C-alpha positions as MATLAB code, in Angstrom:
seq = 'MKAAETDTLDDSLDDSQVAAWLATHPDFFRVHGELLTSLTIPHESGSAISLLEHQINLLRDKNRDLQHKVDNFLANAKANARLFEKTRLMILEFLKASSMDELNKVVDLTISREFGSTRTRLLFTAGTARTEGGQDMDEQEAREILGPLFEKQRTFCGELNEAQARLLFPEEASKIVSAAIISIHSTTAPDTEAKATPSALLVIGSEKTRHFNSEQDTLFLDFIGEVIAALISRMA';
ca = [
      33.721    2.598   42.152;
      32.473    1.656   45.592;
      28.905    0.487   46.173;
      28.118    3.514   48.327;
      29.361    5.842   45.621;
      27.267    4.003   43.002;
      24.106    4.366   45.112;
      24.737    8.076   45.570;
      25.344    8.569   41.862;
      22.204    6.642   40.883;
      20.045    8.659   43.271;
      21.227   11.889   41.646;
      20.177   10.856   38.102;
      16.797   11.626   36.649;
      15.001    9.933   33.731;
      16.208   12.407   31.110;
      19.842   11.918   32.124;
      19.524    8.157   31.939;
      17.862    8.387   28.530;
      20.540   10.789   27.272;
      23.320    8.506   28.527;
      21.803    5.426   26.865;
      21.381    7.367   23.610;
      25.112    8.077   23.549;
      25.973    4.471   24.472;
      23.939    2.357   21.998;
      26.129   -0.712   22.660;
      25.285   -0.808   26.352;
      22.661   -3.556   26.058;
      24.853   -5.523   23.655;
      27.487   -5.721   26.354;
      24.911   -6.285   29.093;
      22.463   -8.453   27.188;
      21.191  -10.151   30.292;
      19.418   -6.941   31.268;
      17.099   -7.102   28.232;
      15.202  -10.042   29.654;
      15.091   -8.697   33.190;
      13.819   -5.215   32.341;
      10.039   -4.894   31.987;
       7.883   -2.153   30.528;
       4.110   -1.538   30.624;
       2.138   -2.991   27.736;
      -1.160   -1.825   26.221;
      -2.826   -4.989   27.437;
      -1.943   -4.060   31.000;
       0.645   -6.798   31.420;
       4.403   -6.352   31.460;
       6.786   -7.572   28.740;
      10.553   -7.597   28.424;
      12.385   -4.807   26.619;
      13.573   -7.306   24.033;
      10.009   -8.411   23.300;
       8.956   -4.785   23.085;
      11.694   -4.107   20.520;
      10.569   -7.093   18.471;
       6.989   -5.824   18.513;
       8.157   -2.372   17.381;
      10.104   -3.918   14.506;
       7.045   -5.913   13.473;
       4.916   -2.752   13.507;
       7.494   -0.917   11.401;
       7.637   -3.830    8.989;
       3.841   -3.777    8.606;
       3.927   -0.012    7.957;
       6.650   -0.426    5.334;
       4.772   -3.278    3.675;
       1.618   -1.147    3.611;
       3.547    1.687    1.931;
       5.035   -0.706   -0.630;
       1.576   -2.141   -1.376;
       0.184    1.380   -1.880;
       3.104    2.277   -4.142;
       2.562   -0.816   -6.291;
      -1.209   -0.214   -6.438;
      -0.646    3.397   -7.568;
       1.894    2.241  -10.154;
      -0.582   -0.288  -11.583;
      -3.361    2.324  -11.635;
      -1.112    4.801  -13.454;
      -0.109    2.128  -15.956;
      -3.784    1.451  -16.722;
      -4.480    5.189  -17.062;
      -1.512    5.615  -19.365;
      -2.726    2.807  -21.626;
      -6.242    4.282  -21.730;
      -4.828    7.728  -22.514;
      -2.594    6.344  -25.259;
      -5.492    4.563  -26.971;
      -7.737    7.637  -26.724;
      -5.133    9.938  -28.225;
      -4.579    7.540  -31.130;
      -8.319    7.719  -31.784;
      -8.275   11.532  -31.565;
      -5.504   11.710  -34.164;
      -7.687    9.901  -36.693;
     -10.197   12.784  -36.707;
      -9.898   15.044  -39.741;
     -12.620   17.570  -38.835;
     -14.141   19.192  -35.772;
     -17.275   17.108  -36.252;
     -15.254   13.872  -36.160;
     -13.162   15.058  -33.220;
     -16.245   15.971  -31.207;
     -17.792   12.549  -31.822;
     -14.669   10.544  -31.069;
     -13.997   12.561  -27.898;
     -17.508   11.878  -26.608;
     -17.370    8.175  -27.481;
     -13.875    7.262  -26.307;
     -13.695    9.330  -23.125;
     -17.139    8.261  -21.926;
     -16.184    4.650  -22.543;
     -12.685    4.690  -21.050;
     -13.526    6.814  -17.995;
     -16.893    5.210  -17.333;
     -18.616    8.593  -17.398;
     -22.245    9.421  -18.089;
     -21.611   12.127  -20.679;
     -18.682   13.931  -22.299;
     -19.000   17.262  -24.112;
     -16.601   19.581  -25.923;
     -17.944   23.110  -25.456;
     -16.581   26.116  -27.349;
     -16.791   29.698  -26.162;
     -18.977   31.775  -28.488;
     -17.121   33.614  -31.223;
     -14.193   31.239  -31.553;
     -15.311   30.355  -35.108;
     -14.215   26.773  -34.448;
     -17.534   25.205  -33.612;
     -18.219   23.143  -36.727;
     -19.619   19.956  -35.259;
     -19.136   21.358  -31.772;
     -21.358   23.196  -29.336;
     -21.210   26.891  -28.474;
     -21.206   28.154  -24.911;
     -21.790   31.768  -23.930;
     -18.528   32.997  -22.429;
     -20.073   35.584  -20.101;
     -22.591   33.085  -18.739;
     -19.832   30.529  -18.244;
     -17.723   33.052  -16.318;
     -20.618   33.936  -14.027;
     -21.683   30.371  -13.284;
     -18.325   28.596  -13.220;
     -16.355   31.430  -11.612;
     -12.651   30.542  -11.226;
     -13.271   27.120  -12.752;
     -13.688   28.766  -16.150;
     -10.079   29.903  -16.440;
      -8.531   27.229  -14.245;
      -5.228   26.165  -15.804;
      -5.361   22.660  -14.335;
      -8.234   20.201  -14.550;
     -10.959   20.545  -11.928;
     -12.448   17.352  -10.491;
     -15.305   17.489   -8.025;
     -19.008   17.935   -7.423;
     -21.122   20.433   -9.390;
     -23.842   22.664   -8.072;
     -27.216   22.790   -9.801;
     -26.435   25.839  -11.966;
     -23.102   24.397  -13.126;
     -24.720   21.072  -14.022;
     -27.428   22.858  -16.065;
     -24.807   24.901  -17.937;
     -22.491   22.036  -18.797;
     -24.974   19.175  -19.143;
     -28.394   20.706  -19.879;
     -29.956   17.418  -20.964;
     -28.564   15.381  -18.074;
     -28.401   18.098  -15.394;
     -30.596   16.167  -12.965;
     -28.279   13.143  -13.140;
     -24.781   14.666  -13.243;
     -23.352   15.264   -9.758;
     -19.581   15.156  -10.282;
     -17.427   16.140  -13.212;
     -14.001   16.849  -14.613;
     -13.645   20.265  -16.271;
     -10.634   20.546  -18.562;
      -9.776   23.975  -19.953;
      -8.694   23.877  -23.585;
      -6.305   26.763  -24.215;
      -5.355   27.874  -27.709;
      -1.828   26.971  -28.772;
      -1.818   29.695  -31.442;
      -3.217   32.679  -29.506;
      -1.178   35.835  -30.290;
      -0.728   37.029  -26.715;
      -0.645   35.835  -23.123;
      -4.038   37.347  -22.255;
      -5.749   35.478  -25.076;
      -4.090   32.221  -24.060;
      -5.337   32.687  -20.488;
      -8.955   32.465  -21.646;
      -9.920   28.934  -22.695;
     -11.197   28.544  -26.238;
     -13.147   25.475  -25.138;
     -13.979   23.275  -22.184;
     -13.876   19.503  -22.198;
     -16.387   18.377  -19.567;
     -16.807   14.796  -18.381;
     -19.813   14.162  -16.144;
     -20.823   11.263  -13.900;
     -23.891   10.226  -11.959;
     -21.621    9.085   -9.116;
     -20.732   11.581   -6.381;
     -17.101   10.483   -5.953;
     -16.406    9.444   -9.549;
     -14.545   12.743   -9.982;
     -13.179   14.225   -6.766;
     -10.559   16.724   -5.578;
      -8.193   13.967   -4.435;
      -7.634   12.687   -7.972;
      -4.388   13.180   -9.855;
      -5.244   15.157  -13.006;
      -1.977   14.592  -14.887;
      -3.496   12.421  -17.615;
      -6.598   14.602  -17.987;
      -4.376   17.687  -18.322;
      -2.419   15.912  -21.043;
      -5.601   14.956  -22.907;
      -6.621   18.630  -22.810;
      -3.279   19.694  -24.298;
      -3.596   17.155  -27.125;
      -7.141   18.313  -27.950;
      -5.979   21.953  -27.879;
      -3.274   21.141  -30.438;
      -5.761   19.307  -32.666;
      -8.273   22.168  -32.523;
      -5.574   24.683  -33.441;
      -4.502   22.519  -36.379;
      -8.067   22.109  -37.677;
      -8.833   25.817  -37.238;
];
Protein backbone atom coordinates (compact mmCIF):
# COMPACT_ATOMS: atom_id res chain seq x y z
CA MET A 1 0.00 0.00 0.00
CA LYS A 2 1.36 3.40 -0.94
CA ALA A 3 2.01 6.08 1.67
CA ALA A 4 -0.63 8.36 0.19
CA GLU A 5 -3.20 5.59 0.34
CA THR A 6 -2.26 4.84 3.97
CA ASP A 7 -2.74 8.50 4.96
CA THR A 8 -6.13 8.60 3.28
CA LEU A 9 -7.22 5.39 4.97
CA ASP A 10 -6.06 6.57 8.41
CA ASP A 11 -7.91 9.87 8.06
CA SER A 12 -11.15 8.00 7.36
CA LEU A 13 -11.00 5.91 10.58
CA ASP A 14 -12.59 7.00 13.81
CA ASP A 15 -11.80 5.84 17.37
CA SER A 16 -14.50 3.16 17.45
CA GLN A 17 -13.23 1.59 14.23
CA VAL A 18 -9.68 1.49 15.52
CA ALA A 19 -10.83 -0.05 18.80
CA ALA A 20 -12.95 -2.62 16.96
CA TRP A 21 -10.04 -3.54 14.68
CA LEU A 22 -7.63 -3.97 17.60
CA ALA A 23 -10.20 -6.11 19.43
CA THR A 24 -10.28 -8.52 16.49
CA HIS A 25 -6.47 -8.52 16.18
CA PRO A 26 -5.24 -9.20 19.75
CA ASP A 27 -1.78 -10.22 18.46
CA PHE A 28 -1.12 -6.86 16.86
CA PHE A 29 1.05 -5.52 19.69
CA ARG A 30 2.86 -8.84 20.01
CA VAL A 31 4.00 -8.47 16.43
CA HIS A 32 4.64 -4.74 16.82
CA GLY A 33 5.97 -4.73 20.37
CA GLU A 34 8.00 -1.60 19.84
CA LEU A 35 4.78 0.42 19.77
CA LEU A 36 3.98 -0.43 23.41
CA THR A 37 6.78 1.75 24.70
CA SER A 38 6.13 4.59 22.28
CA LEU A 39 2.39 4.90 22.88
CA THR A 40 1.39 7.06 25.86
CA ILE A 41 -1.90 7.44 27.68
CA PRO A 42 -3.10 9.95 30.30
CA HIS A 43 -2.57 8.94 33.91
CA GLU A 44 -4.53 9.94 37.02
CA SER A 45 -1.52 11.81 38.32
CA GLY A 46 -1.59 14.01 35.24
CA SER A 47 1.57 12.56 33.72
CA ALA A 48 1.77 10.20 30.77
CA ILE A 49 2.82 6.54 30.95
CA SER A 50 3.41 3.89 28.33
CA LEU A 51 0.67 1.44 27.36
CA LEU A 52 2.79 -1.40 28.68
CA GLU A 53 3.13 0.27 32.08
CA HIS A 54 -0.60 0.93 32.10
CA GLN A 55 -1.29 -2.76 31.45
CA ILE A 56 1.02 -3.74 34.29
CA ASN A 57 -0.79 -1.36 36.63
CA LEU A 58 -4.15 -2.83 35.59
CA LEU A 59 -2.89 -6.35 36.28
CA ARG A 60 -1.66 -5.26 39.70
CA ASP A 61 -5.06 -3.74 40.49
CA LYS A 62 -6.81 -6.93 39.39
CA ASN A 63 -4.43 -8.99 41.48
CA ARG A 64 -5.19 -6.85 44.55
CA ASP A 65 -8.94 -7.25 43.95
CA LEU A 66 -8.59 -11.02 43.62
CA GLN A 67 -6.46 -11.21 46.75
CA HIS A 68 -9.05 -9.15 48.62
CA LYS A 69 -11.80 -11.55 47.50
CA VAL A 70 -9.72 -14.57 48.55
CA ASP A 71 -9.05 -12.99 51.96
CA ASN A 72 -12.78 -12.33 52.44
CA PHE A 73 -13.60 -15.90 51.41
CA LEU A 74 -11.11 -17.33 53.90
CA ALA A 75 -12.34 -15.00 56.67
CA ASN A 76 -15.96 -16.08 56.04
CA ALA A 77 -14.91 -19.74 56.01
CA LYS A 78 -13.15 -19.35 59.37
CA ALA A 79 -16.15 -17.51 60.84
CA ASN A 80 -18.52 -20.24 59.65
CA ALA A 81 -16.25 -22.91 61.09
CA ARG A 82 -16.34 -21.17 64.49
CA LEU A 83 -20.14 -20.83 64.29
CA PHE A 84 -20.50 -24.48 63.37
CA GLU A 85 -18.42 -25.55 66.36
CA LYS A 86 -20.45 -23.32 68.69
CA THR A 87 -23.70 -24.68 67.26
CA ARG A 88 -22.51 -28.27 67.61
CA LEU A 89 -21.60 -27.81 71.27
CA MET A 90 -24.89 -26.05 72.04
CA ILE A 91 -26.98 -28.77 70.43
CA LEU A 92 -25.12 -31.45 72.40
CA GLU A 93 -26.04 -29.55 75.56
CA PHE A 94 -29.68 -29.25 74.44
CA LEU A 95 -29.89 -33.01 73.91
CA LYS A 96 -28.98 -33.63 77.55
CA ALA A 97 -32.19 -31.91 78.72
CA SER A 98 -34.91 -34.34 79.79
CA SER A 99 -37.63 -31.79 80.65
CA MET A 100 -38.86 -28.40 79.51
CA ASP A 101 -37.46 -26.85 82.67
CA GLU A 102 -33.97 -28.21 81.91
CA LEU A 103 -34.21 -27.25 78.24
CA ASN A 104 -35.22 -23.69 79.09
CA LYS A 105 -32.28 -23.31 81.48
CA VAL A 106 -29.68 -24.82 79.18
CA VAL A 107 -30.92 -22.73 76.23
CA ASP A 108 -30.59 -19.52 78.24
CA LEU A 109 -27.15 -20.44 79.59
CA THR A 110 -25.47 -21.81 76.48
CA ILE A 111 -26.83 -19.40 73.88
CA SER A 112 -26.14 -16.32 76.00
CA ARG A 113 -22.60 -17.56 76.56
CA GLU A 114 -21.78 -18.65 73.01
CA PHE A 115 -23.39 -15.68 71.24
CA GLY A 116 -22.27 -13.09 73.76
CA SER A 117 -25.84 -11.89 74.25
CA THR A 118 -27.37 -10.06 77.18
CA ARG A 119 -30.38 -12.34 77.62
CA THR A 120 -31.95 -15.38 75.97
CA ARG A 121 -35.57 -16.43 76.49
CA LEU A 122 -37.76 -19.26 75.22
CA LEU A 123 -41.31 -17.89 75.06
CA PHE A 124 -44.36 -20.09 74.45
CA THR A 125 -47.63 -18.90 72.99
CA ALA A 126 -50.45 -19.19 75.53
CA GLY A 127 -52.44 -22.40 75.36
CA THR A 128 -49.72 -24.63 73.96
CA ALA A 129 -49.73 -26.67 77.19
CA ARG A 130 -45.96 -27.02 76.86
CA THR A 131 -44.83 -24.32 79.23
CA GLU A 132 -43.54 -26.36 82.17
CA GLY A 133 -40.41 -24.47 83.11
CA GLY A 134 -41.02 -22.04 80.26
CA GLN A 135 -42.70 -18.68 79.98
CA ASP A 136 -46.09 -17.95 78.42
CA MET A 137 -46.63 -15.17 75.92
CA ASP A 138 -50.03 -13.89 74.85
CA GLU A 139 -50.40 -14.78 71.18
CA GLN A 140 -52.71 -11.90 70.27
CA GLU A 141 -50.45 -9.35 71.94
CA ALA A 142 -47.42 -10.84 70.21
CA ARG A 143 -49.15 -10.61 66.82
CA GLU A 144 -50.04 -6.96 67.36
CA ILE A 145 -46.63 -5.86 68.60
CA LEU A 146 -44.35 -8.03 66.48
CA GLY A 147 -46.45 -7.94 63.31
CA PRO A 148 -44.91 -10.06 60.52
CA LEU A 149 -41.99 -10.97 62.77
CA PHE A 150 -44.30 -13.24 64.76
CA GLU A 151 -44.86 -15.73 61.94
CA LYS A 152 -41.60 -15.15 60.10
CA GLN A 153 -40.32 -18.51 58.85
CA ARG A 154 -36.67 -17.44 58.92
CA THR A 155 -34.81 -15.87 61.82
CA PHE A 156 -35.09 -12.10 62.17
CA CYS A 157 -31.97 -10.18 63.20
CA GLY A 158 -32.11 -6.45 63.80
CA GLU A 159 -33.04 -3.60 66.10
CA LEU A 160 -36.18 -3.65 68.27
CA ASN A 161 -38.53 -0.80 68.94
CA GLU A 162 -39.54 0.04 72.50
CA ALA A 163 -42.78 -1.99 72.48
CA GLN A 164 -41.05 -5.08 71.05
CA ALA A 165 -38.28 -4.87 73.64
CA ARG A 166 -40.84 -4.63 76.48
CA LEU A 167 -42.74 -7.65 75.15
CA LEU A 168 -39.75 -9.92 74.66
CA PHE A 169 -37.46 -8.71 77.44
CA PRO A 170 -39.65 -7.02 80.08
CA GLU A 171 -36.93 -6.99 82.74
CA GLU A 172 -34.18 -5.75 80.43
CA ALA A 173 -36.27 -3.69 77.99
CA SER A 174 -34.30 -0.50 78.63
CA LYS A 175 -31.02 -2.25 77.75
CA ILE A 176 -31.94 -4.50 74.81
CA VAL A 177 -31.62 -2.72 71.45
CA SER A 178 -30.99 -5.54 68.97
CA ALA A 179 -32.14 -9.13 68.91
CA ALA A 180 -32.53 -12.36 67.02
CA ILE A 181 -36.09 -13.72 66.92
CA ILE A 182 -36.30 -17.39 65.99
CA SER A 183 -39.75 -18.87 65.35
CA ILE A 184 -40.17 -22.35 66.79
CA HIS A 185 -42.68 -24.24 64.66
CA SER A 186 -44.27 -27.48 65.81
CA THR A 187 -43.01 -30.59 64.04
CA THR A 188 -46.16 -32.53 64.99
CA ALA A 189 -48.91 -30.03 64.11
CA PRO A 190 -51.77 -31.80 62.28
CA ASP A 191 -52.17 -29.30 59.45
CA THR A 192 -50.32 -26.65 57.49
CA GLU A 193 -52.17 -23.75 59.12
CA ALA A 194 -51.19 -24.89 62.60
CA LYS A 195 -47.57 -25.31 61.54
CA ALA A 196 -47.54 -21.76 60.17
CA THR A 197 -48.15 -20.33 63.65
CA PRO A 198 -45.09 -20.67 65.90
CA SER A 199 -45.60 -22.58 69.13
CA ALA A 200 -42.75 -20.62 70.68
CA LEU A 201 -40.19 -17.91 70.04
CA LEU A 202 -36.53 -18.15 70.91
CA VAL A 203 -35.35 -14.57 71.46
CA ILE A 204 -31.73 -13.54 71.94
CA GLY A 205 -31.18 -9.93 72.99
CA SER A 206 -28.12 -7.68 73.09
CA GLU A 207 -27.25 -4.27 74.46
CA LYS A 208 -25.23 -3.59 71.30
CA THR A 209 -26.97 -1.96 68.34
CA ARG A 210 -25.23 -4.01 65.62
CA HIS A 211 -24.80 -7.25 67.57
CA PHE A 212 -27.76 -8.64 65.61
CA ASN A 213 -28.36 -6.98 62.25
CA SER A 214 -30.11 -7.65 58.93
CA GLU A 215 -26.84 -8.40 57.15
CA GLN A 216 -26.18 -11.52 59.21
CA ASP A 217 -26.48 -15.03 57.81
CA THR A 218 -29.14 -16.81 59.89
CA LEU A 219 -28.41 -20.37 58.73
CA PHE A 220 -27.08 -21.58 62.09
CA LEU A 221 -29.78 -19.79 64.10
CA ASP A 222 -32.46 -21.34 61.87
CA PHE A 223 -30.94 -24.75 62.51
CA ILE A 224 -30.89 -24.18 66.27
CA GLY A 225 -34.60 -23.30 66.06
CA GLU A 226 -35.36 -26.54 64.21
CA VAL A 227 -33.50 -28.61 66.81
CA ILE A 228 -35.36 -26.92 69.68
CA ALA A 229 -38.68 -27.46 67.86
CA ALA A 230 -37.93 -31.19 67.60
CA LEU A 231 -36.99 -31.38 71.29
CA ILE A 232 -40.15 -29.54 72.37
CA SER A 233 -42.31 -31.87 70.29
CA ARG A 234 -40.60 -34.90 71.82
CA MET A 235 -41.04 -33.63 75.39
CA ALA A 236 -44.67 -32.65 74.77
